[in-house]
Amino acid sequence: QVQLVESGGGSVQAGGSLRLSCAMTGFTWNEKCVAWFRQVPGKEREGVGSIYIGSYTTTNYADSVKGRFTISQDNANNTVYLQMNSLKVEDTAMYHCATKQWLCGSVWYSWSTYSVRGQGTQVTVSA
């Protein structure tokens, strides 16, 4: 059974850092796209960034996090990370990872295109 489990969320002051993990179990895909999304109650879900993992890797980021967030992967541990630096109060949200087979594509930020999604981990940034 394929599963994604996020961890690493918590509370941090503005300017601080957190690293989220997305542990992937049960997958046999040779190529996949893994994305991070975030959502605040009452607001639309936002694509934070994605990583294509195949014979090479490539990443995409939302403008709101470029230069502050970095997505990376650890093949040996089947884990994708979201390193978040210079956190802002507006980064407060529930963060989810999601995955789909093959390329991320031009619509990597579209939640509905991902076939497997995690339950999320809460990130709270205080002023």
CSV table of C-alpha atoms in Angstrom, one decimal:
chain,number,residue,atom,x,y,z
A,1,GLN,CA,0.0,0.0,0.0
A,2,VAL,CA,1.4,3.3,-1.0
A,3,GLN,CA,1.6,6.0,1.7
A,4,LEU,CA,3.0,9.4,2.4
A,5,VAL,CA,3.7,10.5,5.9
A,6,GLU,CA,4.7,14.1,6.7
A,7,SER,CA,6.7,15.1,9.8
A,8,GLY,CA,8.8,18.0,11.1
A,9,GLY,CA,6.1,20.6,11.6
A,10,GLY,CA,6.0,22.8,14.7
A,11,SER,CA,6.1,26.3,16.0
A,12,VAL,CA,8.9,28.7,15.2
A,13,GLN,CA,9.5,32.4,15.4
A,14,ALA,CA,9.7,34.5,12.2
A,15,GLY,CA,13.1,34.3,10.7
A,16,GLY,CA,13.6,30.8,11.9
A,17,SER,CA,13.9,27.5,10.0
A,18,LEU,CA,12.1,24.1,9.8
A,19,ARG,CA,12.7,21.0,7.8
A,20,LEU,CA,9.7,19.0,6.8
A,21,SER,CA,9.9,15.3,5.8
A,22,CYS,CA,7.7,13.3,3.5
A,23,ALA,CA,8.3,9.6,4.0
A,24,MET,CA,7.2,7.5,1.0
A,25,THR,CA,6.4,3.8,1.5
A,26,GLY,CA,5.2,1.2,-0.9
A,27,PHE,CA,6.2,2.9,-4.1
A,28,THR,CA,7.7,1.2,-7.1
A,29,TRP,CA,7.6,4.1,-9.5
A,30,ASN,CA,10.9,4.8,-11.3
A,31,GLU,CA,9.8,8.3,-12.1
A,32,LYS,CA,7.7,10.5,-9.9
A,33,CYS,CA,6.8,14.0,-9.0
A,34,VAL,CA,6.5,14.9,-5.4
A,35,ALA,CA,5.1,18.3,-4.4
A,36,TRP,CA,4.5,20.2,-1.3
A,37,PHE,CA,1.2,22.1,-0.7
A,38,ARG,CA,0.0,24.3,2.1
A,39,GLN,CA,-3.4,25.4,3.2
A,40,VAL,CA,-4.8,27.8,5.7
A,41,PRO,CA,-8.5,27.3,6.7
A,42,GLY,CA,-10.7,29.5,4.5
A,43,LYS,CA,-8.1,30.0,1.9
A,44,GLU,CA,-7.2,28.1,-1.3
A,45,ARG,CA,-4.6,25.4,-1.2
A,46,GLU,CA,-1.2,26.7,-2.6
A,47,GLY,CA,1.4,24.7,-4.3
A,48,VAL,CA,4.7,25.4,-2.6
A,49,GLY,CA,7.1,23.5,-4.8
A,50,SER,CA,7.8,20.2,-6.5
A,51,ILE,CA,10.6,17.9,-7.4
A,52,TYR,CA,10.7,15.5,-10.3
A,53,ILE,CA,12.7,12.3,-9.4
A,54,GLY,CA,13.9,10.1,-12.3
A,55,SER,CA,17.2,9.8,-14.1
A,56,TYR,CA,17.6,13.4,-13.1
A,57,THR,CA,15.9,15.8,-10.7
A,58,THR,CA,14.4,19.2,-11.3
A,59,THR,CA,12.4,21.5,-9.0
A,60,ASN,CA,9.8,24.1,-9.2
A,61,TYR,CA,8.9,26.7,-6.5
A,62,ALA,CA,6.1,29.2,-6.0
A,63,ASP,CA,7.2,32.8,-6.2
A,64,SER,CA,6.2,33.3,-2.6
A,65,VAL,CA,8.9,30.9,-1.3
A,66,LYS,CA,11.6,31.1,-3.9
A,67,GLY,CA,15.0,31.7,-2.4
A,68,ARG,CA,13.7,30.6,1.1
A,69,PHE,CA,12.5,27.1,0.6
A,70,THR,CA,14.4,24.1,-0.9
A,71,ILE,CA,13.1,20.7,-1.9
A,72,SER,CA,15.5,17.8,-1.8
A,73,GLN,CA,15.3,14.0,-1.8
A,74,ASP,CA,17.0,11.1,-0.2
A,75,ASN,CA,16.6,8.1,-2.4
A,76,ALA,CA,18.1,5.7,0.1
A,77,ASN,CA,15.4,6.6,2.7
A,78,ASN,CA,12.6,7.2,0.2
A,79,THR,CA,12.1,10.6,1.7
A,80,VAL,CA,11.6,14.1,0.3
A,81,TYR,CA,12.4,17.1,2.3
A,82,LEU,CA,11.2,20.7,2.4
A,83,GLN,CA,13.8,23.0,4.0
A,84,MET,CA,12.2,26.2,5.0
A,85,ASN,CA,14.4,29.2,5.9
A,86,SER,CA,13.6,32.8,6.8
A,87,LEU,CA,10.1,31.8,7.8
A,88,LYS,CA,7.4,34.4,7.8
A,89,VAL,CA,4.1,34.6,9.7
A,90,GLU,CA,2.3,34.1,6.4
A,91,ASP,CA,4.0,30.7,6.0
A,92,THR,CA,1.8,29.4,8.8
A,93,ALA,CA,-0.3,26.6,7.3
A,94,MET,CA,-0.9,22.9,7.2
A,95,TYR,CA,1.7,21.4,4.9
A,96,HIS,CA,1.0,18.3,2.8
A,97,CYS,CA,3.1,16.3,0.4
A,98,ALA,CA,1.6,14.6,-2.6
A,99,THR,CA,2.9,12.5,-5.4
A,100,LYS,CA,2.1,11.3,-8.9
A,101,GLN,CA,3.9,9.1,-11.4
A,102,TRP,CA,6.0,10.6,-14.2
A,103,LEU,CA,6.8,14.3,-14.8
A,104,CYS,CA,5.5,17.2,-12.7
A,105,GLY,CA,4.5,19.1,-15.8
A,106,SER,CA,3.5,22.7,-16.2
A,107,VAL,CA,0.7,22.3,-13.7
A,108,TRP,CA,2.8,20.9,-10.8
A,109,TYR,CA,0.9,23.2,-8.5
A,110,SER,CA,-2.5,21.5,-9.2
A,111,TRP,CA,-3.5,19.4,-6.2
A,112,SER,CA,-6.1,17.4,-8.1
A,113,THR,CA,-3.4,15.9,-10.4
A,114,TYR,CA,-1.7,14.1,-7.6
A,115,SER,CA,-2.9,10.5,-6.9
A,116,VAL,CA,-1.4,10.0,-3.5
A,117,ARG,CA,-1.5,12.6,-0.7
A,118,GLY,CA,-0.4,12.8,2.9
A,119,GLN,CA,-2.3,13.9,6.0
A,120,GLY,CA,-0.2,17.0,6.6
A,121,THR,CA,1.9,18.6,9.3
A,122,GLN,CA,1.2,21.9,10.9
A,123,VAL,CA,3.7,24.8,10.7
A,124,THR,CA,3.1,27.8,12.8
A,125,VAL,CA,5.3,30.9,12.5
A,126,SER,CA,4.9,33.6,15.2
A,127,ALA,CA,6.0,37.2,15.0
